[in-house]
Every structure is written in structure tokens, then in C-alpha cells.
mmCIF file of C-alpha atoms in Angstrom:
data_model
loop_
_atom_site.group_PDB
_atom_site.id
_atom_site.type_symbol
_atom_site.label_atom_id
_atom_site.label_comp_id
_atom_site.label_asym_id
_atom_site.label_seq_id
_atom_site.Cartn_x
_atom_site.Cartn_y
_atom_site.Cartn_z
ATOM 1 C CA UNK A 244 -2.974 32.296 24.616
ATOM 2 C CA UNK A 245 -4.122 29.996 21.690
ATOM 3 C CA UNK A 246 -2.233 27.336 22.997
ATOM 4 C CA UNK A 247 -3.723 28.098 26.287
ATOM 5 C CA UNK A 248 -7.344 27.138 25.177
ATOM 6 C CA UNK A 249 -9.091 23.969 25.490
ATOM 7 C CA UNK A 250 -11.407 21.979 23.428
ATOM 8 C CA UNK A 251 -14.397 22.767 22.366
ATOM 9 C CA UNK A 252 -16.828 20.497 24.624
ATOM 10 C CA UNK A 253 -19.143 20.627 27.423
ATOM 11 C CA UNK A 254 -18.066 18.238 30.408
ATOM 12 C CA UNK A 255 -21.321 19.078 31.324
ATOM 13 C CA UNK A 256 -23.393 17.421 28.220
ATOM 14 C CA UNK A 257 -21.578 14.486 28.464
ATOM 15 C CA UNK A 258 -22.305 13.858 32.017
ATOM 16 C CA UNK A 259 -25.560 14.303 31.439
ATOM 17 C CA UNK A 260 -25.934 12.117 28.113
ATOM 18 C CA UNK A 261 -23.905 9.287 30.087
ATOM 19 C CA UNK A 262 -25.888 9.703 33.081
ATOM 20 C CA UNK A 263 -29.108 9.563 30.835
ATOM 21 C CA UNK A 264 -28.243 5.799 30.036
ATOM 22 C CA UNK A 265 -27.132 5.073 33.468
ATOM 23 C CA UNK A 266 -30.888 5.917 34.653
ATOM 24 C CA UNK A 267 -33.045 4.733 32.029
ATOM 25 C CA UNK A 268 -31.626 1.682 29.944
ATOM 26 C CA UNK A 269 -34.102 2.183 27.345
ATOM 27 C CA UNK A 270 -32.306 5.861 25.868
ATOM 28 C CA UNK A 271 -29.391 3.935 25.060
ATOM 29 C CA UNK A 272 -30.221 3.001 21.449
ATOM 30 C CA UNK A 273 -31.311 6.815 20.459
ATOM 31 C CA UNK A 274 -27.803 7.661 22.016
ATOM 32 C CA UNK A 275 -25.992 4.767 19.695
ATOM 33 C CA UNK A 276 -27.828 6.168 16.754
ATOM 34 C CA UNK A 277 -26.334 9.624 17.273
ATOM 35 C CA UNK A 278 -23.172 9.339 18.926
ATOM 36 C CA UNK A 279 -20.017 8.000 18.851
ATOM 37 C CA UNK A 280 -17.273 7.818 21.380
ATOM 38 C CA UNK A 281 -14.801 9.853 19.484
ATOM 39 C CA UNK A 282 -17.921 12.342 20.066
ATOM 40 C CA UNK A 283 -16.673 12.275 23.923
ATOM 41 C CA UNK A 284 -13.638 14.701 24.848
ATOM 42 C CA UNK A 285 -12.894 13.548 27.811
ATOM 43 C CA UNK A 286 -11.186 10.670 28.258
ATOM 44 C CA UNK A 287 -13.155 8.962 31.480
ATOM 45 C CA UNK A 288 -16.320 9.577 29.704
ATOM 46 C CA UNK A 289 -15.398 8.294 26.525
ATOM 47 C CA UNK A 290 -14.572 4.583 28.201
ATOM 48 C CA UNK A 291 -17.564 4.859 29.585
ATOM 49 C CA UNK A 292 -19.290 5.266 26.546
ATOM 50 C CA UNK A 293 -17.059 2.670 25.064
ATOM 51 C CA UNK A 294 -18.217 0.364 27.965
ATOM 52 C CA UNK A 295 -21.914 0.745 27.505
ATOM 53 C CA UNK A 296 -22.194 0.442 23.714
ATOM 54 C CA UNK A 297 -20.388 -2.617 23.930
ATOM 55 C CA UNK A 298 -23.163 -4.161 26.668
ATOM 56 C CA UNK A 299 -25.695 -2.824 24.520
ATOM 57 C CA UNK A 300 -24.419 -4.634 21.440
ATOM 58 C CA UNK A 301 -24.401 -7.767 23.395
ATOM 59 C CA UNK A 302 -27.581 -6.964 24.611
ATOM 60 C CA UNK A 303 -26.199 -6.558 28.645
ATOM 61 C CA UNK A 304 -28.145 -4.770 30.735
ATOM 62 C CA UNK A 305 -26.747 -0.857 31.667
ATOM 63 C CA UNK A 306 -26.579 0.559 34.514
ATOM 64 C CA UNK A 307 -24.279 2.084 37.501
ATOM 65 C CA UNK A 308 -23.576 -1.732 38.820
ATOM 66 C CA UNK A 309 -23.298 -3.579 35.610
ATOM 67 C CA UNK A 310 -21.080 -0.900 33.744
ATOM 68 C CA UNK A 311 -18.862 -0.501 36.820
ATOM 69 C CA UNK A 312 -18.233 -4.173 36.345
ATOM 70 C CA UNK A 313 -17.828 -4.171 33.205
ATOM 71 C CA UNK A 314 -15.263 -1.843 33.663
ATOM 72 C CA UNK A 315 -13.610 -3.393 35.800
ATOM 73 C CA UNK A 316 -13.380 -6.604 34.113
ATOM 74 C CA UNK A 317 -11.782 -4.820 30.800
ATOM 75 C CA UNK A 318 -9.293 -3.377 33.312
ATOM 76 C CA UNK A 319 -10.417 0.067 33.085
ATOM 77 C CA UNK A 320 -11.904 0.573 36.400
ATOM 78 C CA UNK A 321 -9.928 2.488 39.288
ATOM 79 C CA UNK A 322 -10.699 3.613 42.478
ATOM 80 C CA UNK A 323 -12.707 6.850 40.945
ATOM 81 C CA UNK A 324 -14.779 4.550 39.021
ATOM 82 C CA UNK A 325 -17.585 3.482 40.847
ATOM 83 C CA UNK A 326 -18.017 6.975 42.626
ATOM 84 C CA UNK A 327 -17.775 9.421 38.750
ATOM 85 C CA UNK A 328 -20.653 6.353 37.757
ATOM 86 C CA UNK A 329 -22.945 7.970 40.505
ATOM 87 C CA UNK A 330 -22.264 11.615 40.124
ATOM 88 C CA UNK A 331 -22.987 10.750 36.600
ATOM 89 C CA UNK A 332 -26.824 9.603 37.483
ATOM 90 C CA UNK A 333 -27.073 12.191 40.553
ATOM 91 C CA UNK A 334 -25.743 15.187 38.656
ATOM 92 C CA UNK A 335 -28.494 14.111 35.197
ATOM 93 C CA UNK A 336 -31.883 15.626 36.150
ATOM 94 C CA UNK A 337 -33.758 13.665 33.710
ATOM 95 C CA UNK A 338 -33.088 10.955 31.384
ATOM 96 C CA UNK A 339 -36.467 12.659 29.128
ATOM 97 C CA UNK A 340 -33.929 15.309 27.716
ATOM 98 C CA UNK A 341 -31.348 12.840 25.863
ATOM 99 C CA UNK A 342 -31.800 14.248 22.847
ATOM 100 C CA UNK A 343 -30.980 17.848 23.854
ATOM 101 C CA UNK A 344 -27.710 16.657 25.291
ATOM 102 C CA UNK A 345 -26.713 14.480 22.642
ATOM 103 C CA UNK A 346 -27.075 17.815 20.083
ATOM 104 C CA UNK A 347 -24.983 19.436 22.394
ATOM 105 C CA UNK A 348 -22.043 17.002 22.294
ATOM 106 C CA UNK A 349 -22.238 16.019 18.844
ATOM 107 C CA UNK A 350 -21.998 20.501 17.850
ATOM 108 C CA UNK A 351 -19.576 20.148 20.056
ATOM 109 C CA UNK A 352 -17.939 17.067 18.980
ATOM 110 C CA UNK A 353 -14.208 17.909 16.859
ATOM 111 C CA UNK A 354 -15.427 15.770 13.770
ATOM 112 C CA UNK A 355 -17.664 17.330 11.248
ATOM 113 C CA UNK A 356 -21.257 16.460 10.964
ATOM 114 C CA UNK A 357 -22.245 13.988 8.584
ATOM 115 C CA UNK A 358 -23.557 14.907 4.914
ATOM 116 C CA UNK A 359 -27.288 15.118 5.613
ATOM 117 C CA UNK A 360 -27.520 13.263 2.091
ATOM 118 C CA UNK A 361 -25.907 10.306 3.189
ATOM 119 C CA UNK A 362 -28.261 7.494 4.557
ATOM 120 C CA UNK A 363 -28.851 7.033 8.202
ATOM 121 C CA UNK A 364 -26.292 4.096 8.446
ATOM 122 C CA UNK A 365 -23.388 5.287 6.629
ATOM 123 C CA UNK A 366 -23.702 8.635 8.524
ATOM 124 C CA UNK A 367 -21.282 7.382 10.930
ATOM 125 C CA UNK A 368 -18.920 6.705 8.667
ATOM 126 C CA UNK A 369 -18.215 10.314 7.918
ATOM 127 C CA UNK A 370 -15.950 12.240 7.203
ATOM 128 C CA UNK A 371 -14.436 9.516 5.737
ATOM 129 C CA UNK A 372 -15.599 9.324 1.931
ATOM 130 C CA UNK A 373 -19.432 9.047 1.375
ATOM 131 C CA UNK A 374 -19.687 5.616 -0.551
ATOM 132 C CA UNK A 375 -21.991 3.474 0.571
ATOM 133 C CA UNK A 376 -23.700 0.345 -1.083
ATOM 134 C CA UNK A 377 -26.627 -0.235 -3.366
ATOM 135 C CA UNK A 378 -28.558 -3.407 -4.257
ATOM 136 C CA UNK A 379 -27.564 -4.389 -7.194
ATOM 137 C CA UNK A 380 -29.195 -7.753 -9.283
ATOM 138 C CA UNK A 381 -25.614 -9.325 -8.709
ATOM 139 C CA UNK A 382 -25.493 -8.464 -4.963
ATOM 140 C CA UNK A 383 -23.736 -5.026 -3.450
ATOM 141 C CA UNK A 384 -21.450 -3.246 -4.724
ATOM 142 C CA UNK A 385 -20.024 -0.033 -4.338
ATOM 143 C CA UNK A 386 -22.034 2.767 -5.606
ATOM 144 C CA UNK A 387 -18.897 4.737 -6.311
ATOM 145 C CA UNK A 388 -16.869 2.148 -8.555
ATOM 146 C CA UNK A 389 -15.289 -1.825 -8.391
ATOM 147 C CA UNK A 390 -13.586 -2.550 -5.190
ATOM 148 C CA UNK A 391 -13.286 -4.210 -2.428
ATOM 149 C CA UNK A 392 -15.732 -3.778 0.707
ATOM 150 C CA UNK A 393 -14.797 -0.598 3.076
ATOM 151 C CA UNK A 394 -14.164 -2.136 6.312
ATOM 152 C CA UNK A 395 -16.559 1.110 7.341
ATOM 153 C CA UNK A 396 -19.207 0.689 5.790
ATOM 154 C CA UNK A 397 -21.297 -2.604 6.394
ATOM 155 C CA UNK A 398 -22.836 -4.029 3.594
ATOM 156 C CA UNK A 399 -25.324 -6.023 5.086
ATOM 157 C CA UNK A 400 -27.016 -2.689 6.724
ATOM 158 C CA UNK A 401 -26.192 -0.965 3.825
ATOM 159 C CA UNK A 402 -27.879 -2.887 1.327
ATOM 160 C CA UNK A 403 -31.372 -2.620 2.454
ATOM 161 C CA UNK A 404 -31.599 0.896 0.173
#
């Protein structure tokens, strides 16, 4: 029976927070903040995501047209594409309740949360170790010893503590 059980996730949420930046563009930087895609069980949704942080970060617009090209143009668009894009907006009632559905995949998500004493921007590093960098008179360096720069951890966000 163990072996029988899924998952813990809710399809459902992450419809709903994918559909949420399908209808209004401007939820999609809350969602970056808070999410990941390794946050996203299932597979479809988690290109998705994939797709859409990666036109955010190059500052493309996002919605159902533009992400199903996208898609298609990093060869991960099939014939269900286009079609799972709109049940994705239809299926969202509201793009006002983002925040409620990204708590519900992240408690749901299989990594553990973050240390809340970490700072915002190495958050997402976890649960890999909590070093991040301080400003130091000589430049940054790692607050927890010598050594070289964790690819993880970006030291030009992380040296504005």
C-alpha cells in the first residue's frame, strides 16, 4: 500500500498558481520570489514554470500565446500544449489569490522550507548549507570560512547585507 501512494501535492494549486501568471503578467515576480520549479510535482507543470521564469528573466512578456511559443521553440511543446495552457487560465478563478496557492505548493513541495533566519536571497538556496556572504572591507567573502564562491549562492545579491 505504501508503495501504492503518491506524492504529496495538489495538481490543483499548481494549476491555479500557473494559471495565475498566465492571466495577470504582473504576479509573476511574487511567484519567482517564492517558488521554484522543483516546487512543481508534476512534470508538465514544472516546464511550464521553467518556461515562464526564463521569459521573465529576460524580461518576455507571459502569457497563453507567448509561453506556448516559447515552448515550442525549446522543443517542449506537443500537441497537449497549447490546449493544458488554457485550462490552466479557464480552470484559475482569480489571479488576486496567488499567494494562497503558492503556500499551498510550497507545504506541499518535497524540499524542506528554508531556515526563516536565512536572508531573503539565499532562502532558495536551501537545504543546501546556509552560508551566504557578508560585506567585508576587502570585498565578500564567505561568512562561514575561506573558499571559493558557491555556485548557489550569488554574491553580487548577496552582498548588499
Amino acid at each position: 500500500e505504501l508503495l501504492m501512494r503518491g506524492m504529496p501535492h495538489s495538481a490543483e494549486a499548481e494549476q491555479a498558481v500557473l494559471g495565475s501568471m498566465l492571466i495577470d503578467g504582473n504576479c509573476v515576480k511574487d511567484v519567482m520570489d517564492q517558488l521554484q520549479a522543483d516546487d512543481f510535482y508534476l512534470r508538465q507543470n514544472r516546464e511550464i514554470f521553467e518556461t515562464i521564469a526564463h521569459m521573465f528573466v529576460y524580461s518576455q512578456p507571459v502569457d497563453g500565446v507567448t509561453v506556448a511559443g516559447e515552448m515550442e521553440k525549446n522543443g517542449l511543446y506537443t500537441e497537449a500544449t497549447r490546449p493544458y495552457l488554457l485550462q490552466l487560465m479557464e480552470v484559475t478563478p482569480t489571479a488576486a489569490n496567488v499567494g494562497e496557492y503558492v503556500k499551498i505548493v510550497r507545504d506541499k513541495a518535497l524540499w524542506p522550507p528554508p531556515p526563516p533566519t536565512l536572508p531573503p536571497w539565499c532562502r532558495r538556496a536551501a537545504p543546501l548549507p546556509p552560508t551566504c556572504w557578508n560585506r567585508r572591507s576587502s570585498g565578500c567573502t564567505p561568512s562561514a570560512g575561506a573558499g571559493a564562491p558557491r555556485p548557489w549562492c550569488l554574491s553580487a545579491r548577496c552582498c548588499r547585507t
